[in-house]
Coordinates of C-alpha atoms and ligand atoms in Angstrom, one line a residue:
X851 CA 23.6 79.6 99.6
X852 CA 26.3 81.6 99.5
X853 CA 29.3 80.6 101.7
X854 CA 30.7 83.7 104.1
X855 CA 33.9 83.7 106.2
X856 CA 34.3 86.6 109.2
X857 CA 37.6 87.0 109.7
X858 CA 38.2 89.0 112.8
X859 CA 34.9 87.2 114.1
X860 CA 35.9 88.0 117.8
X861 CA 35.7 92.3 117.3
X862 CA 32.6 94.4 117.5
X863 CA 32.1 94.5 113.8
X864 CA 32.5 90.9 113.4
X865 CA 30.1 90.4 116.1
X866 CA 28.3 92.6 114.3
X867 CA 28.6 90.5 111.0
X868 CA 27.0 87.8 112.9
X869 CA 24.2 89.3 114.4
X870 CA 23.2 90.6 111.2
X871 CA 23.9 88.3 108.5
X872 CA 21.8 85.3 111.1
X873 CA 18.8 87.1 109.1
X874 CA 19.9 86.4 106.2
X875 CA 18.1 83.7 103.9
X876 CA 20.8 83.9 101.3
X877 CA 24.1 83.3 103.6
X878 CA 25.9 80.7 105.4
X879 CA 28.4 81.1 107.8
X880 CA 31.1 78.8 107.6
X881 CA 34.2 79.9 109.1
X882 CA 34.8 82.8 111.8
X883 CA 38.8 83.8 112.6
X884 CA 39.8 84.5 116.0
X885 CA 43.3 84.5 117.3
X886 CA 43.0 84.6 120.6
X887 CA 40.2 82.7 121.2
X888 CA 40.7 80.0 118.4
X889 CA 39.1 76.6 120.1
X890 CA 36.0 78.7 121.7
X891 CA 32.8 78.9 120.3
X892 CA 30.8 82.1 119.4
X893 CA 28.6 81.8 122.4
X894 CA 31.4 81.8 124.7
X895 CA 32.4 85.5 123.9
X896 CA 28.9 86.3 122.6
X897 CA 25.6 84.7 124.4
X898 CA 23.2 86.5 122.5
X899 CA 24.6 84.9 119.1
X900 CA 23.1 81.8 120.0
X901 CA 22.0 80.9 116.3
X902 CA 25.9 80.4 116.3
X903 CA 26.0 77.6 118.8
X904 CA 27.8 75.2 116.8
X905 CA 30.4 77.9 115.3
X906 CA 34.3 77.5 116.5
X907 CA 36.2 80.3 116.2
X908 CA 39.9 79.0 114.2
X909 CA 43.0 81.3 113.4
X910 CA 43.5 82.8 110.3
X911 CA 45.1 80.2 108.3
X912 CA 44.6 81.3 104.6
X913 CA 45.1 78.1 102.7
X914 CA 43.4 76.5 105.4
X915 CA 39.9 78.4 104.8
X916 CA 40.0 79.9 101.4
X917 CA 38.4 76.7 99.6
X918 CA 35.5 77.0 102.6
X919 CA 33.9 80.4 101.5
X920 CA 32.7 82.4 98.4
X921 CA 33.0 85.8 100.1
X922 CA 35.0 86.9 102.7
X923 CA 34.4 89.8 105.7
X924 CA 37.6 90.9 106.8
X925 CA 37.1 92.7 109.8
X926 CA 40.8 93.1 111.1
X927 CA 43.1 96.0 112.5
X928 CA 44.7 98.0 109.3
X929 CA 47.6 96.8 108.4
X930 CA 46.6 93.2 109.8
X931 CA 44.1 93.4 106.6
X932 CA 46.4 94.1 103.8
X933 CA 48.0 90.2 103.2
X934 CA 44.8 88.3 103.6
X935 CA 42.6 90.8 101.9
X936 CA 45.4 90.0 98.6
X937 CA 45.3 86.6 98.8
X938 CA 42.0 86.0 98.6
X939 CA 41.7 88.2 95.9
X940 CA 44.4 86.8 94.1
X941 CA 42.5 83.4 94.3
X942 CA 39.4 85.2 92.7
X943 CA 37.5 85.2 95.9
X944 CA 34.8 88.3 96.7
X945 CA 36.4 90.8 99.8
X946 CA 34.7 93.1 102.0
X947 CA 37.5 94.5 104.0
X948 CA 36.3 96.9 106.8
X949 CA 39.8 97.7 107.8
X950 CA 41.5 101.0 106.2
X951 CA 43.9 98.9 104.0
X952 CA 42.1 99.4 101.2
X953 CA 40.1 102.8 101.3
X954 CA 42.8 105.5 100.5
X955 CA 43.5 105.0 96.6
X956 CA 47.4 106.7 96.8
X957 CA 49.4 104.4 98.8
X958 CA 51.7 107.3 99.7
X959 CA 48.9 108.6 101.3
X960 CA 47.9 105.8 103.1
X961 CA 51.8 105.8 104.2
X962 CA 51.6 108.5 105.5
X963 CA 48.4 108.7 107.5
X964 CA 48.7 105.1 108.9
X965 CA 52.9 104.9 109.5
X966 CA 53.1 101.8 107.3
X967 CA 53.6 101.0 103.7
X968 CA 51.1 99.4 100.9
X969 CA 52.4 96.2 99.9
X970 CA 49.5 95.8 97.4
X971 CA 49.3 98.9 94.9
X972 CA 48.2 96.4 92.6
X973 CA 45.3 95.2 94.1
X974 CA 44.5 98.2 95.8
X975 CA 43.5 99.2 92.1
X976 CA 41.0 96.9 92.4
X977 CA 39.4 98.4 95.4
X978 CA 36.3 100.2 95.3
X979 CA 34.9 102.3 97.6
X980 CA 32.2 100.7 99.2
X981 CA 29.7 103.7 100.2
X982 CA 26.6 102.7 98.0
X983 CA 24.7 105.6 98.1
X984 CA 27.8 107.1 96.4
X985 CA 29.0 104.1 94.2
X986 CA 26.6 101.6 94.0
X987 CA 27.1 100.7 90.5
X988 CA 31.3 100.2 90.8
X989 CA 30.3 98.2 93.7
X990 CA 28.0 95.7 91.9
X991 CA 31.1 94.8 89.7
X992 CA 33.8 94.7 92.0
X993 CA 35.8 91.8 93.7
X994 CA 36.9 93.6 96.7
X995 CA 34.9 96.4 98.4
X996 CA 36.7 98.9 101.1
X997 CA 33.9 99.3 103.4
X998 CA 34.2 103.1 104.7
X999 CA 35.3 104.1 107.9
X1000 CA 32.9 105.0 110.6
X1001 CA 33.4 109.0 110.5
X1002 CA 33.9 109.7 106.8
X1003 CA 30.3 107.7 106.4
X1004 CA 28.5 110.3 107.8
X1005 CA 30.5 113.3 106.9
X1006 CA 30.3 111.9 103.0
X1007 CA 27.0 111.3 103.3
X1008 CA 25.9 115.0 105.0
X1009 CA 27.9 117.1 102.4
X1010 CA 27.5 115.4 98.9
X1011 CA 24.2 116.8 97.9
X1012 CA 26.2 120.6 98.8
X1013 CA 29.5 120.1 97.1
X1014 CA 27.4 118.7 93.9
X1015 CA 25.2 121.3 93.6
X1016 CA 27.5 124.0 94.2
X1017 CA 25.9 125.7 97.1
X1018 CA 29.2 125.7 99.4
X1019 CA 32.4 126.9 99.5
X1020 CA 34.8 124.4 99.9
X1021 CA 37.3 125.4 101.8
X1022 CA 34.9 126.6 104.7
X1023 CA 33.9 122.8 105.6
X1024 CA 34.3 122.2 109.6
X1025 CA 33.4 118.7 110.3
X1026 CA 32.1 117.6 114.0
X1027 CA 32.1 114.3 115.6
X1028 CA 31.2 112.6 118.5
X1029 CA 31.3 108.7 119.1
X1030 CA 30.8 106.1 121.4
X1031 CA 33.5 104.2 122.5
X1032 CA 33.2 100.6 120.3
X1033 CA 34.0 102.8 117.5
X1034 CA 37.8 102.1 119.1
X1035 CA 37.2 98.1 118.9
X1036 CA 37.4 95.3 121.3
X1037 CA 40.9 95.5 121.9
X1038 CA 40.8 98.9 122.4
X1039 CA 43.7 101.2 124.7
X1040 CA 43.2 102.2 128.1
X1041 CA 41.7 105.5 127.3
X1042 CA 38.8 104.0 126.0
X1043 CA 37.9 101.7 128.9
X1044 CA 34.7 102.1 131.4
X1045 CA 36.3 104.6 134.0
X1046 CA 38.2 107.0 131.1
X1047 CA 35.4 107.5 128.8
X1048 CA 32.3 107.2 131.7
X1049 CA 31.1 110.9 132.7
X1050 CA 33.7 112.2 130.0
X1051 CA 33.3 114.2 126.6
X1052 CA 36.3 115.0 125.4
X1053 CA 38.1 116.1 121.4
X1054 CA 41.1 113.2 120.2
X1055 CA 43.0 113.3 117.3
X1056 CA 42.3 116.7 117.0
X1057 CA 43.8 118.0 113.1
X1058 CA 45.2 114.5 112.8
X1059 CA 42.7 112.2 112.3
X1060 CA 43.2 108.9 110.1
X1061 CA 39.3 109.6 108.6
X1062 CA 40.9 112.9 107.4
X1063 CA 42.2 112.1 104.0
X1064 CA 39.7 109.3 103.3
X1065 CA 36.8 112.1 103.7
X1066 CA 38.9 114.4 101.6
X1067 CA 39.5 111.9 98.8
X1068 CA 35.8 111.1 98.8
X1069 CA 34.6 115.1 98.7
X1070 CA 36.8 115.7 96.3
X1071 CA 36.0 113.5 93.4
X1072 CA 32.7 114.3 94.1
X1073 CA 34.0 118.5 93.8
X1074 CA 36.2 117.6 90.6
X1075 CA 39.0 119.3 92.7
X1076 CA 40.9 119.1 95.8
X1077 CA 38.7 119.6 98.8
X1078 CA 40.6 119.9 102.3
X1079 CA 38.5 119.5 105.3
X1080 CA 38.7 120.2 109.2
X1081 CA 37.6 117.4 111.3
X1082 CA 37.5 116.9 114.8
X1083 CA 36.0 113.9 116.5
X1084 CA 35.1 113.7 119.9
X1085 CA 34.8 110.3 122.6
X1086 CA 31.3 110.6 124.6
X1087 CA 30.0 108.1 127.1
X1088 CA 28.1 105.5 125.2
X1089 CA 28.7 102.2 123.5
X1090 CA 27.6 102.7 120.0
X1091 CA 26.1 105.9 117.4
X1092 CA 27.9 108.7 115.8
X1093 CA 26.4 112.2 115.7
X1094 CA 28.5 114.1 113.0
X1095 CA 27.4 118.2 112.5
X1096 CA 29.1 119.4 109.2
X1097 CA 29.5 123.5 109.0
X1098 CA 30.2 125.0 105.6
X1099 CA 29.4 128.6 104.1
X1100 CA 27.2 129.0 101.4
X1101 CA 28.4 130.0 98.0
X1102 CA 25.5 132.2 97.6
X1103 CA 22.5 133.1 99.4
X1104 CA 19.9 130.1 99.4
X1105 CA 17.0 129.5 101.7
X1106 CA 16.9 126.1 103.9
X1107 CA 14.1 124.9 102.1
X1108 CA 15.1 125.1 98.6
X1109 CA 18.5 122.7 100.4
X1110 CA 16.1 120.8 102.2
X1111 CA 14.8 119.9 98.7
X1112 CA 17.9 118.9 96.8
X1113 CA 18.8 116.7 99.9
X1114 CA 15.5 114.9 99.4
X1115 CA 16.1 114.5 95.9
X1116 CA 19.5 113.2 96.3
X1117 CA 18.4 110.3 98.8
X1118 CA 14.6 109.8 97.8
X1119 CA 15.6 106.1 96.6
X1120 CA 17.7 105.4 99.0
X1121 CA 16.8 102.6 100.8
X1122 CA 19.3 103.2 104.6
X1123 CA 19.6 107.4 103.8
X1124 CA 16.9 109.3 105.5
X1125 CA 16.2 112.6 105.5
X1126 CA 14.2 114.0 108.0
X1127 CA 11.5 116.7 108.0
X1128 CA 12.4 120.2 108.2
X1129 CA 13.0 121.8 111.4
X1130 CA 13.4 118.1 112.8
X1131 CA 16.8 116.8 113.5
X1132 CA 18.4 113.4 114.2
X1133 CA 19.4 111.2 117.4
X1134 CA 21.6 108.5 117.6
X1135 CA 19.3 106.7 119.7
X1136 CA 16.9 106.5 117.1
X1137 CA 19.2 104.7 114.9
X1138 CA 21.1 102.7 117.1
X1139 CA 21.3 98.8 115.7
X1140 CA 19.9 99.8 112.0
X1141 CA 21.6 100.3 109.2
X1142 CA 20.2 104.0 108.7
X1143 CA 22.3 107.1 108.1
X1144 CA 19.4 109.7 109.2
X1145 CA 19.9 114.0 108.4
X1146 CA 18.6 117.1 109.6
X1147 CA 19.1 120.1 107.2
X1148 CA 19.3 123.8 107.9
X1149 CA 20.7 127.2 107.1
X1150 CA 21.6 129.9 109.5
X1151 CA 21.1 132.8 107.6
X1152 CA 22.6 135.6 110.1
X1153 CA 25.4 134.1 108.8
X1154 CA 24.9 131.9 105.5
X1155 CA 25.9 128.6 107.4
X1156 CA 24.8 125.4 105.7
X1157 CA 24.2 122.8 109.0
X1158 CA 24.1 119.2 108.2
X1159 CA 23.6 117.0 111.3
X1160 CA 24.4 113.1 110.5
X1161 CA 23.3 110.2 112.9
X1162 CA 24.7 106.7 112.4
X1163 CA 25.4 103.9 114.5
X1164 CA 29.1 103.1 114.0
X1165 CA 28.9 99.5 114.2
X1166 CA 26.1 99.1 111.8
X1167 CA 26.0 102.3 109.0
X1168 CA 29.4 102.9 109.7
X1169 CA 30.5 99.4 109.7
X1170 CA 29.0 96.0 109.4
X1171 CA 25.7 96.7 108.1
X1172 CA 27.3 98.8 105.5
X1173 CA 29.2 95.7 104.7
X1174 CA 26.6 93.4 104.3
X1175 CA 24.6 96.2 102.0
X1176 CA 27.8 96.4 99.9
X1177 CA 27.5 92.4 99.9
X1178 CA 23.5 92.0 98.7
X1179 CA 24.6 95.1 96.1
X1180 CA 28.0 92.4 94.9
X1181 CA 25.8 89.5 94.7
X1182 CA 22.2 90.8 93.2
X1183 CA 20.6 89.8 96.3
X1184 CA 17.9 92.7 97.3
X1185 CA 19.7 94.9 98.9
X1186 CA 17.7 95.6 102.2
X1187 CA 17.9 91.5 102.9
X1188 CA 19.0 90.8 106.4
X1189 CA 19.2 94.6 107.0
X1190 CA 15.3 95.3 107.1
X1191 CA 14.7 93.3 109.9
X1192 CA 17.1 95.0 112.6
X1193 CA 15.3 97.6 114.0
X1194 CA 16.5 98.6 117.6
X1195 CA 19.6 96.7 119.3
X1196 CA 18.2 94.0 122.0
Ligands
NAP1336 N1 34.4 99.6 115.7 C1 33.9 100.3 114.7 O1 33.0 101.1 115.0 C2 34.4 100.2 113.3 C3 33.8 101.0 112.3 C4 34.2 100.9 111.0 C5 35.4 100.2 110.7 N2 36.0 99.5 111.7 C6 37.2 98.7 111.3 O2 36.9 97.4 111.4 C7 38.1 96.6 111.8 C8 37.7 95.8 113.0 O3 37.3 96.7 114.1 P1 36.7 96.3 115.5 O4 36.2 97.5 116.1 O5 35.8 95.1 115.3 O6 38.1 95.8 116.2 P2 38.2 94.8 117.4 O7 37.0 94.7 118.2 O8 39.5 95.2 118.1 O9 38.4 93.3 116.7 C9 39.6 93.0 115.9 C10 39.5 91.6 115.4 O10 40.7 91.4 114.6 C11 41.3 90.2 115.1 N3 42.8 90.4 114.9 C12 43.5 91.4 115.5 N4 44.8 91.3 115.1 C13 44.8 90.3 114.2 C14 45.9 89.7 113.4 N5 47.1 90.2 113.4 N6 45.6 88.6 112.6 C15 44.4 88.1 112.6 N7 43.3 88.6 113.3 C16 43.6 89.7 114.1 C17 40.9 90.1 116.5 O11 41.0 88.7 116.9 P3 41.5 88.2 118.3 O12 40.3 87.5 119.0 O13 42.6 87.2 118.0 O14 42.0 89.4 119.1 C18 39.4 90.5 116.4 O15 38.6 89.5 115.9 C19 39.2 97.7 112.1 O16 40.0 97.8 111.0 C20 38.4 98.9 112.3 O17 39.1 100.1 112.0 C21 35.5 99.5 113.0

């Protein structure tokens, strides 16, 4: 059995960790992190997690846990990540962070994006970028994964297949997002709660979005060359899904089916990468609780538009489930284990 810790058990991906990862026949859980509710159990917060009866949530006291797991989930606010996520390293311990600490691979960049400095350029070298369906091989040698963020999962996903084959031009990509509103955490502000987001649809971060450079980073090592991007994400009345719509001119004049094709080609093995029939397009609802990333292809030729509509659930594609795929792919385990078996959320 291999022994997991979730630190940053109490938040909606570590929930999520433990909703998934109580399917798997390969994992033990044996330590869960909570600040704030250190001395409660996982059923107080959580109900439904009541395969987690006898788990107490404890701070996060490194020394204190690192001897009590092989792996460790850190889902934790950015910058919260960075210390932890080195030490266990350090002490040759396997790290999923799901936090942005580790993503961006320049630490000026990450300074500048998220107003606080890298202490770890070291083992931020280390990192890898844990999208699978991109770098599954780097990820099935590494010691410490940076699980992707919600947004750039999608985006990365919808416009690979183009940028590889050459059939956009890259500095036409317009990137559009809408979320629900766990994609902002537990702890989130007040503009995220019931009453704000409820009968609302509104842009945020609009030309300044954290998921900005980490999309750009990831198109453009896939281009060969710098690739800029704009991206606006929107807030929409609903707990969980993303539905991302990527815009980019074509480089020259192809038909949708011939795209249609190379997308299929591109993803035909993938095991959580879908797409979906011509002329058919995705819904977050028929995602929601899997791990799938599902996409609906099409070209508007009145004006030699490539669309790429992306549907994820942000908890699961975008965060946990992706985790725990990035974990079977790091251990050898099959990498659908645990993940097969969640079809729609209870
Ligand atoms: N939500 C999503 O859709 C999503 C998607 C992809 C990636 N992520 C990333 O995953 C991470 C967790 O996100 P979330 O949505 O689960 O957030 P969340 O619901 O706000 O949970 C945050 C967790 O971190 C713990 N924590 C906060 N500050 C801490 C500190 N200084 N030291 C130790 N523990 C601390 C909290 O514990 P307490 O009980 O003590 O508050 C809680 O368990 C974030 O980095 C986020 O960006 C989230």
């Amino acid at each position: 059995m291999l022994r997991v810790a979730i630190c940053g058990g109490s938040g909606y991906a570590g929930a999520e960790l433990l909703r998934i990862l109580a399917a798997h026949p390969k994992v033990k859980i044996t330590v869960a992190t909570s600040e704030k509710s250190a001395g409660k159990r996982v059923t107080d917060l959580f109900p439904y997690l009541h395969r987690y009866e006898n788990l107490v949530y404890e701070p996060l006291d490194r020394e204190k846990i690192i001897s009590r797991a092989d792996l460790f989930f850190m889902a934790l606010p950015h910058a919260a990540s960075q210390v932890a996520v080195d030490f266990f390293v350090s002490q040759g311990k396997k790290v999923i962070d799901l936090s942005a600490d580790y993503r961006l691979r320049e630490p000026r960049i990450y300074e500048e994006w998220y107003k606080v400095p890298h202490m770890f350029p070291g083992t931020l070298k280390k990192a890898v970028y844990g999208l699978p369906e991109l770098h599954r091989k780097k990820i099935a040698k590494a010691s410490l994964v940076a699980n992707p963020g919600c947004y750039p999962t999608g985006a990365i996903i919808g416009l690979t297949p183009a940028i590889k084959n050459g059939l956009i031009k890259l500095n036409s990509i317009v990137i559009d997002s809408k979320s629900g509103a766990s994609g902002a955490g537990r702890q989130s502000e007040v503009s995220f709660s019931y009453c704000e987001v409820n009968e609302g649809f509104k842009a945020y971060s609009v030309a300044s979005h954290r998921h900005t450079p980490e999309i750009e980073q990831e198109l453009s090592a896939v281009a060969g060359k710098g690739v800029r991007v704009n991206f606006t994400p929107h807030l929409v009345p609903m707990d969980r899904g993303i539905l991302t719509t990527v815009y980019a001119q074509l480089a020259k004049s192809m038909e949708g089916k011939g795209i249609h094709e190379i997308y299929r080609t591109a993803y035909g093995k993938e095991p959580f990468t879908r797409v979906l029939e011509m002329g058919k397009f995705p819904n977050v609802k028929n995602v929601r609780g899997t791990n799938l990333c599902e996409l609906g292809v099409a070209v508007n030729k009145r004006t030699g538009t490539l669309i790429v509509i992306a549907a994820i659930d942000n908890l699961v594609k975008g965060a946990s489930g992706q985790a725990v795929h990035n974990m079977n792919i790091m251990m050898g385990f099959d990498e659908k284990e645990a993940l097969n078996a969640i079809a729609l959320f209870p």
